[in-house]
């Protein structure tokens, strides 16, 4: 409690670029990415809930992926945009702790969920006849709850320990949000035990889903390669390659940030890598996993058709009354 009391002053976030020459341009770019990401993910969530054709295990998991992406981009980017327009780029001690907890929870949950989604695709491609049994509603619910539980466990373990270290030096965090490695650089007493705990936790949370993804997509690619139809093979390879690219960016950035030794890190490089999986990935996930899918496109056209027809009927009614 004494350490928390001593730490309870504001931190200063120096931002993605410490002294930007054109903050308005950076604000516009990041704001545009934020709007696209939130809109795409919210539309995806609505489509999955509204259209009965999307009430399948794959879209159930995609729904949770969109929720996670929406939550964690909203944890980071609004504060980042505010700091770009403000001279005081402060964040309170409590605000920093909340940001760390929510970020660690949601990103940890997404680590697990992406691995389980790869397993879902493996069952669908390699064991289609057993898919209804292996991916029933109860198992899907268990996967989603398990992902959120695993992520929250990460948040509950790392956040209180991180925030109880004494921060007796500079309060300037050379980052655009309270990411644990950036915050710990300000501490005057980080124990080797905690560094080992954080390293072990991150390796475990990354190793399990990466192993599932690697095995699943290897089996999928082998199965696809044996397909007789060249057209089906081409489409399957295109879909798998786009999924693998997004997963590689997300996990690659996380491996760099939390697993590589400090000798490989620089502060500027750390911020750029973090921007990839905190800002770009939430935008890319719905575009690559979902909105390129024919079922999703059909559901989107159907929803837009309903909205257009309703709007048209409303305009006609108003015109008649006038």
CSV table of C-alpha atoms in Angstrom, one decimal:
chain,number,residue,atom,x,y,z
A,1,UNK,CA,0.0,0.0,0.0
A,2,UNK,CA,2.9,2.4,0.7
A,3,UNK,CA,4.4,1.8,-2.7
A,4,UNK,CA,1.0,2.6,-4.3
A,5,UNK,CA,0.7,5.8,-2.3
A,6,UNK,CA,4.2,6.9,-3.3
A,7,UNK,CA,3.4,6.2,-7.0
A,8,UNK,CA,0.0,7.9,-7.1
A,9,UNK,CA,1.1,10.9,-9.2
A,10,UNK,CA,0.5,11.3,-12.9
A,11,UNK,CA,2.7,9.9,-15.7
A,12,UNK,CA,3.5,11.7,-18.9
A,13,UNK,CA,3.1,9.8,-22.2
A,14,UNK,CA,5.6,11.1,-24.8
A,15,UNK,CA,3.6,9.6,-27.7
A,16,UNK,CA,4.4,7.6,-30.8
A,17,UNK,CA,6.6,10.4,-32.1
A,18,UNK,CA,8.1,12.5,-29.3
A,19,UNK,CA,8.2,15.8,-31.2
A,20,UNK,CA,6.0,15.5,-34.3
A,21,UNK,CA,6.5,18.2,-37.0
A,22,UNK,CA,3.0,17.7,-38.3
A,23,UNK,CA,0.8,16.5,-35.4
A,24,UNK,CA,-2.4,17.3,-37.4
A,25,UNK,CA,-1.3,14.8,-40.2
A,26,UNK,CA,-0.5,12.1,-37.7
A,27,UNK,CA,-3.9,12.8,-35.9
A,28,UNK,CA,-5.8,12.5,-39.2
A,29,UNK,CA,-4.1,9.2,-40.2
A,30,UNK,CA,-4.6,7.5,-36.8
A,31,UNK,CA,-8.1,8.9,-36.4
A,32,UNK,CA,-9.0,7.5,-39.9
A,33,UNK,CA,-7.6,4.0,-39.0
A,34,UNK,CA,-9.5,4.2,-35.7
A,35,UNK,CA,-12.8,5.0,-37.4
A,36,UNK,CA,-12.3,2.2,-40.0
A,37,UNK,CA,-11.4,-0.3,-37.3
A,38,UNK,CA,-14.3,0.5,-35.0
A,39,UNK,CA,-16.8,0.7,-37.9
A,40,UNK,CA,-15.7,-2.6,-39.5
A,41,UNK,CA,-15.7,-4.5,-36.2
A,42,UNK,CA,-19.1,-3.1,-35.0
A,43,UNK,CA,-20.6,-3.9,-38.4
A,44,UNK,CA,-19.2,-7.4,-38.1
A,45,UNK,CA,-20.8,-7.8,-34.7
A,46,UNK,CA,-24.1,-6.6,-35.9
A,47,UNK,CA,-24.2,-8.8,-39.0
A,48,UNK,CA,-23.3,-11.9,-36.9
A,49,UNK,CA,-26.1,-11.2,-34.5
A,50,UNK,CA,-28.8,-10.2,-37.1
A,51,UNK,CA,-28.2,-12.7,-39.9
A,52,UNK,CA,-29.1,-16.3,-39.0
A,53,UNK,CA,-26.8,-17.7,-41.8
A,54,UNK,CA,-23.9,-16.4,-39.7
A,55,UNK,CA,-25.0,-18.3,-36.5
A,56,UNK,CA,-22.2,-20.9,-36.9
A,57,UNK,CA,-19.1,-21.7,-34.8
A,58,UNK,CA,-16.7,-19.8,-37.0
A,59,UNK,CA,-18.7,-16.6,-36.8
A,60,UNK,CA,-19.4,-17.1,-33.1
A,61,UNK,CA,-15.6,-16.9,-32.6
A,62,UNK,CA,-15.2,-14.1,-35.1
A,63,UNK,CA,-17.8,-12.2,-33.1
A,64,UNK,CA,-15.6,-12.4,-30.0
A,65,UNK,CA,-12.6,-11.4,-32.0
A,66,UNK,CA,-14.4,-8.3,-33.2
A,67,UNK,CA,-15.4,-7.4,-29.6
A,68,UNK,CA,-11.8,-7.8,-28.5
A,69,UNK,CA,-10.4,-5.7,-31.3
A,70,UNK,CA,-13.0,-3.0,-30.6
A,71,UNK,CA,-12.3,-2.9,-26.9
A,72,UNK,CA,-8.6,-2.7,-27.0
A,73,UNK,CA,-8.3,-0.1,-29.8
A,74,UNK,CA,-10.7,2.0,-27.7
A,75,UNK,CA,-8.5,1.5,-24.7
A,76,UNK,CA,-5.5,3.0,-26.5
A,77,UNK,CA,-6.3,5.2,-29.4
A,78,UNK,CA,-8.7,7.9,-28.0
A,79,UNK,CA,-6.1,8.8,-25.3
A,80,UNK,CA,-3.4,8.8,-28.0
A,81,UNK,CA,-5.5,11.2,-30.2
A,82,UNK,CA,-6.2,13.4,-27.2
A,83,UNK,CA,-2.5,13.7,-26.4
A,84,UNK,CA,-1.7,14.7,-30.0
A,85,UNK,CA,-3.9,17.8,-29.6
A,86,UNK,CA,-3.0,18.6,-26.0
A,87,UNK,CA,0.1,20.2,-24.4
A,88,UNK,CA,-0.4,18.2,-21.2
A,89,UNK,CA,0.0,14.5,-22.1
A,90,UNK,CA,-0.6,13.2,-18.6
A,91,UNK,CA,-2.3,10.0,-17.5
A,92,UNK,CA,-3.1,9.4,-13.9
A,93,UNK,CA,-1.6,6.5,-11.9
A,94,UNK,CA,-5.1,4.8,-11.7
A,95,UNK,CA,-5.7,5.5,-15.4
A,96,UNK,CA,-2.4,3.9,-16.3
A,97,UNK,CA,-3.2,0.8,-14.1
A,98,UNK,CA,-6.6,0.5,-15.7
A,99,UNK,CA,-5.1,0.7,-19.2
A,100,UNK,CA,-2.5,-1.9,-18.4
A,101,UNK,CA,-5.1,-4.3,-16.9
A,102,UNK,CA,-7.6,-3.9,-19.8
A,103,UNK,CA,-4.9,-4.1,-22.5
A,104,UNK,CA,-3.3,-7.2,-20.9
A,105,UNK,CA,-6.7,-8.9,-20.5
A,106,UNK,CA,-8.0,-8.3,-24.0
A,107,UNK,CA,-4.7,-8.9,-25.9
A,108,UNK,CA,-4.1,-12.1,-23.8
A,109,UNK,CA,-7.7,-13.2,-24.6
A,110,UNK,CA,-7.0,-12.6,-28.3
A,111,UNK,CA,-3.8,-14.7,-28.2
A,112,UNK,CA,-5.8,-17.7,-27.1
A,113,UNK,CA,-8.8,-17.0,-29.4
A,114,UNK,CA,-6.7,-16.8,-32.6
A,115,UNK,CA,-5.2,-20.2,-31.7
A,116,UNK,CA,-8.7,-21.7,-31.2
A,117,UNK,CA,-9.9,-20.1,-34.5
A,118,UNK,CA,-7.1,-21.9,-36.3
A,119,UNK,CA,-8.3,-25.1,-34.7
A,120,UNK,CA,-11.8,-24.4,-35.9
A,121,UNK,CA,-10.5,-24.0,-39.5
A,122,UNK,CA,-8.5,-27.2,-39.2
A,123,UNK,CA,-11.6,-29.2,-38.2
A,124,UNK,CA,-13.7,-27.6,-40.9
A,125,UNK,CA,-11.2,-28.3,-43.7
A,126,UNK,CA,-9.6,-31.6,-42.5
A,127,UNK,CA,-12.5,-33.2,-40.6
A,128,UNK,CA,-15.7,-31.7,-42.2
A,129,UNK,CA,-17.9,-34.7,-41.3
A,130,UNK,CA,-17.0,-34.5,-37.6
A,131,UNK,CA,-17.3,-30.7,-37.5
A,132,UNK,CA,-20.8,-30.5,-36.0
A,133,UNK,CA,-19.7,-32.8,-33.2
A,134,UNK,CA,-16.2,-31.3,-32.5
A,135,UNK,CA,-17.4,-27.7,-32.8
A,136,UNK,CA,-20.9,-27.7,-31.2
A,137,UNK,CA,-22.3,-24.7,-29.3
A,138,UNK,CA,-21.1,-25.8,-25.9
A,139,UNK,CA,-17.5,-26.3,-27.1
A,140,UNK,CA,-17.6,-22.9,-28.8
A,141,UNK,CA,-18.9,-21.2,-25.6
A,142,UNK,CA,-16.1,-23.0,-23.6
A,143,UNK,CA,-13.5,-21.7,-26.1
A,144,UNK,CA,-14.7,-18.1,-25.8
A,145,UNK,CA,-15.0,-18.2,-22.0
A,146,UNK,CA,-11.6,-19.9,-21.8
A,147,UNK,CA,-10.0,-17.2,-23.9
A,148,UNK,CA,-11.5,-14.4,-21.8
A,149,UNK,CA,-10.5,-16.2,-18.6
A,150,UNK,CA,-6.9,-16.7,-19.8
A,151,UNK,CA,-6.6,-13.1,-20.7
A,152,UNK,CA,-8.1,-11.8,-17.4
A,153,UNK,CA,-5.7,-14.1,-15.5
A,154,UNK,CA,-2.8,-12.3,-17.3
A,155,UNK,CA,-4.2,-8.9,-16.4
A,156,UNK,CA,-4.8,-9.8,-12.7
A,157,UNK,CA,-1.3,-11.2,-12.3
A,158,UNK,CA,0.8,-8.6,-14.1
A,159,UNK,CA,-1.1,-5.3,-13.3
A,160,UNK,CA,-0.9,-5.2,-9.5
A,161,UNK,CA,2.7,-6.3,-9.5
A,162,UNK,CA,3.7,-3.7,-12.1
A,163,UNK,CA,2.0,-0.9,-10.3
A,164,UNK,CA,3.4,-1.7,-6.9
A,165,UNK,CA,7.1,-1.2,-8.0
A,166,UNK,CA,8.4,2.2,-6.8
A,167,UNK,CA,8.7,4.8,-9.6
A,168,UNK,CA,11.1,7.3,-8.0
A,169,UNK,CA,12.7,8.8,-11.1
A,170,UNK,CA,11.3,10.4,-14.2
A,171,UNK,CA,7.5,10.1,-14.8
A,172,UNK,CA,7.9,10.3,-18.6
A,173,UNK,CA,6.8,7.1,-20.4
A,174,UNK,CA,8.5,7.1,-23.8
A,175,UNK,CA,5.4,5.4,-25.4
A,176,UNK,CA,1.9,6.2,-26.6
A,177,UNK,CA,0.2,4.1,-23.9
A,178,UNK,CA,1.0,2.4,-20.6
A,179,UNK,CA,2.6,-0.8,-22.0
A,180,UNK,CA,4.3,-2.8,-19.2
A,181,UNK,CA,7.9,-2.8,-20.6
A,182,UNK,CA,7.8,1.0,-21.1
A,183,UNK,CA,6.4,1.6,-17.6
A,184,UNK,CA,8.9,-0.7,-16.0
A,185,UNK,CA,11.8,1.3,-17.4
A,186,UNK,CA,10.9,4.1,-15.0
A,187,UNK,CA,11.0,1.9,-11.9
A,188,UNK,CA,14.0,2.1,-9.7
A,189,UNK,CA,13.5,-1.4,-8.4
A,190,UNK,CA,12.5,-4.1,-10.8
A,191,UNK,CA,13.4,-7.5,-9.4
A,192,UNK,CA,14.8,-10.4,-11.5
A,193,UNK,CA,12.0,-12.5,-10.1
A,194,UNK,CA,9.3,-10.3,-11.6
A,195,UNK,CA,11.1,-10.1,-15.0
A,196,UNK,CA,11.3,-13.9,-15.0
A,197,UNK,CA,7.6,-14.2,-14.0
A,198,UNK,CA,6.5,-11.8,-16.8
A,199,UNK,CA,8.8,-13.5,-19.4
A,200,UNK,CA,7.4,-17.0,-18.4
A,201,UNK,CA,3.8,-15.8,-18.5
A,202,UNK,CA,4.3,-14.2,-21.9
A,203,UNK,CA,6.1,-17.2,-23.4
A,204,UNK,CA,3.4,-19.5,-22.1
A,205,UNK,CA,0.6,-17.3,-23.5
A,206,UNK,CA,2.3,-17.1,-26.8
A,207,UNK,CA,3.7,-20.6,-27.1
A,208,UNK,CA,0.4,-22.4,-26.7
A,209,UNK,CA,-1.6,-20.6,-29.4
A,210,UNK,CA,1.3,-20.4,-31.8
A,211,UNK,CA,1.8,-24.1,-31.5
A,212,UNK,CA,-2.0,-24.7,-32.2
A,213,UNK,CA,-1.9,-22.3,-35.2
A,214,UNK,CA,1.3,-23.8,-36.7
A,215,UNK,CA,0.0,-27.4,-36.5
A,216,UNK,CA,-3.5,-26.4,-37.7
A,217,UNK,CA,-2.4,-24.5,-40.7
A,218,UNK,CA,0.2,-27.0,-41.6
A,219,UNK,CA,-2.5,-29.7,-41.7
A,220,UNK,CA,-4.8,-27.4,-43.6
A,221,UNK,CA,-2.2,-26.6,-46.3
A,222,UNK,CA,-1.4,-30.3,-46.7
A,223,UNK,CA,-5.1,-31.1,-47.1
A,224,UNK,CA,-5.6,-28.2,-49.6
A,225,UNK,CA,-2.6,-29.2,-51.6
A,226,UNK,CA,-4.2,-32.6,-52.1
A,227,UNK,CA,-7.4,-31.1,-53.5
A,228,UNK,CA,-8.4,-32.1,-57.1
A,229,UNK,CA,-9.9,-28.8,-58.0
A,230,UNK,CA,-7.3,-26.1,-59.0
A,231,UNK,CA,-9.8,-23.3,-58.4
A,232,UNK,CA,-10.7,-24.6,-54.9
A,233,UNK,CA,-7.0,-25.0,-54.1
A,234,UNK,CA,-6.3,-21.4,-55.2
A,235,UNK,CA,-9.1,-19.9,-53.1
A,236,UNK,CA,-8.1,-22.0,-50.1
A,237,UNK,CA,-4.4,-20.9,-50.4
A,238,UNK,CA,-5.4,-17.3,-50.8
A,239,UNK,CA,-7.6,-17.4,-47.7
A,240,UNK,CA,-5.0,-19.2,-45.6
A,241,UNK,CA,-2.2,-17.0,-46.7
A,242,UNK,CA,-4.1,-13.8,-45.7
A,243,UNK,CA,-4.9,-15.3,-42.3
A,244,UNK,CA,-1.3,-16.4,-41.7
A,245,UNK,CA,0.0,-12.9,-42.6
A,246,UNK,CA,-2.3,-11.2,-40.0
A,247,UNK,CA,-1.5,-13.8,-37.3
A,248,UNK,CA,2.2,-13.4,-38.1
A,249,UNK,CA,2.1,-9.7,-37.7
A,250,UNK,CA,0.2,-9.9,-34.4
A,251,UNK,CA,2.3,-12.7,-32.8
A,252,UNK,CA,5.5,-11.5,-34.3
A,253,UNK,CA,5.1,-8.0,-32.8
A,254,UNK,CA,4.1,-9.6,-29.4
A,255,UNK,CA,7.2,-11.9,-29.5
A,256,UNK,CA,9.4,-9.0,-30.2
A,257,UNK,CA,8.0,-6.9,-27.4
A,258,UNK,CA,7.7,-9.4,-24.6
A,259,UNK,CA,10.1,-12.3,-25.4
A,260,UNK,CA,13.2,-10.9,-27.2
A,261,UNK,CA,16.1,-9.8,-24.8
A,262,UNK,CA,16.4,-6.1,-24.1
A,263,UNK,CA,19.6,-5.9,-26.2
A,264,UNK,CA,17.4,-6.2,-29.4
A,265,UNK,CA,15.2,-3.3,-28.3
A,266,UNK,CA,15.2,0.5,-28.9
A,267,UNK,CA,12.6,2.8,-27.7
A,268,UNK,CA,11.6,4.1,-31.1
A,269,UNK,CA,11.5,0.6,-32.6
A,270,UNK,CA,9.4,-0.6,-29.6
A,271,UNK,CA,6.7,2.1,-30.3
A,272,UNK,CA,6.5,1.3,-34.0
A,273,UNK,CA,6.1,-2.5,-33.4
A,274,UNK,CA,3.5,-1.8,-30.7
A,275,UNK,CA,1.6,0.4,-33.2
A,276,UNK,CA,1.3,-2.6,-35.6
A,277,UNK,CA,-0.6,-4.8,-33.2
A,278,UNK,CA,-2.5,-2.2,-31.3
A,279,UNK,CA,-3.7,0.0,-34.1
A,280,UNK,CA,-3.3,-1.8,-37.4
A,281,UNK,CA,-4.3,-5.3,-36.5
A,282,UNK,CA,-7.8,-4.3,-35.1
A,283,UNK,CA,-8.4,-2.8,-38.5
A,284,UNK,CA,-7.0,-5.7,-40.6
A,285,UNK,CA,-8.8,-8.5,-38.7
A,286,UNK,CA,-12.4,-7.7,-39.7
A,287,UNK,CA,-11.3,-6.9,-43.3
A,288,UNK,CA,-9.3,-10.1,-43.8
A,289,UNK,CA,-11.1,-12.6,-41.6
A,290,UNK,CA,-14.7,-11.5,-42.2
A,291,UNK,CA,-15.7,-8.8,-44.7
A,292,UNK,CA,-13.9,-10.6,-47.6
A,293,UNK,CA,-16.1,-13.7,-46.9
A,294,UNK,CA,-19.0,-14.2,-49.4
A,295,UNK,CA,-21.5,-15.0,-46.6
A,296,UNK,CA,-20.6,-11.8,-44.8
A,297,UNK,CA,-20.8,-9.8,-48.0
A,298,UNK,CA,-24.2,-11.2,-48.7
A,299,UNK,CA,-25.4,-10.4,-45.1
A,300,UNK,CA,-24.0,-6.9,-45.5
A,301,UNK,CA,-25.9,-6.3,-48.8
A,302,UNK,CA,-29.1,-7.7,-47.2
A,303,UNK,CA,-28.8,-5.4,-44.2
A,304,UNK,CA,-28.0,-2.4,-46.4
A,305,UNK,CA,-31.0,-3.3,-48.6
A,306,UNK,CA,-33.3,-3.3,-45.6
A,307,UNK,CA,-31.9,0.0,-44.4
A,308,UNK,CA,-32.3,1.6,-47.8
A,309,UNK,CA,-35.8,0.3,-48.3
A,310,UNK,CA,-36.9,1.4,-44.8
A,311,UNK,CA,-35.4,4.9,-45.4
A,312,UNK,CA,-37.1,5.1,-48.8
A,313,UNK,CA,-40.5,4.2,-47.3
A,314,UNK,CA,-40.0,6.8,-44.5
A,315,UNK,CA,-39.2,9.5,-47.1
A,316,UNK,CA,-42.3,8.6,-49.2
A,317,UNK,CA,-44.5,8.7,-46.1
A,318,UNK,CA,-43.3,12.1,-45.1
A,319,UNK,CA,-43.8,13.3,-48.7
A,320,UNK,CA,-47.4,12.0,-48.8
A,321,UNK,CA,-48.2,13.7,-45.4
A,322,UNK,CA,-46.9,17.0,-46.7
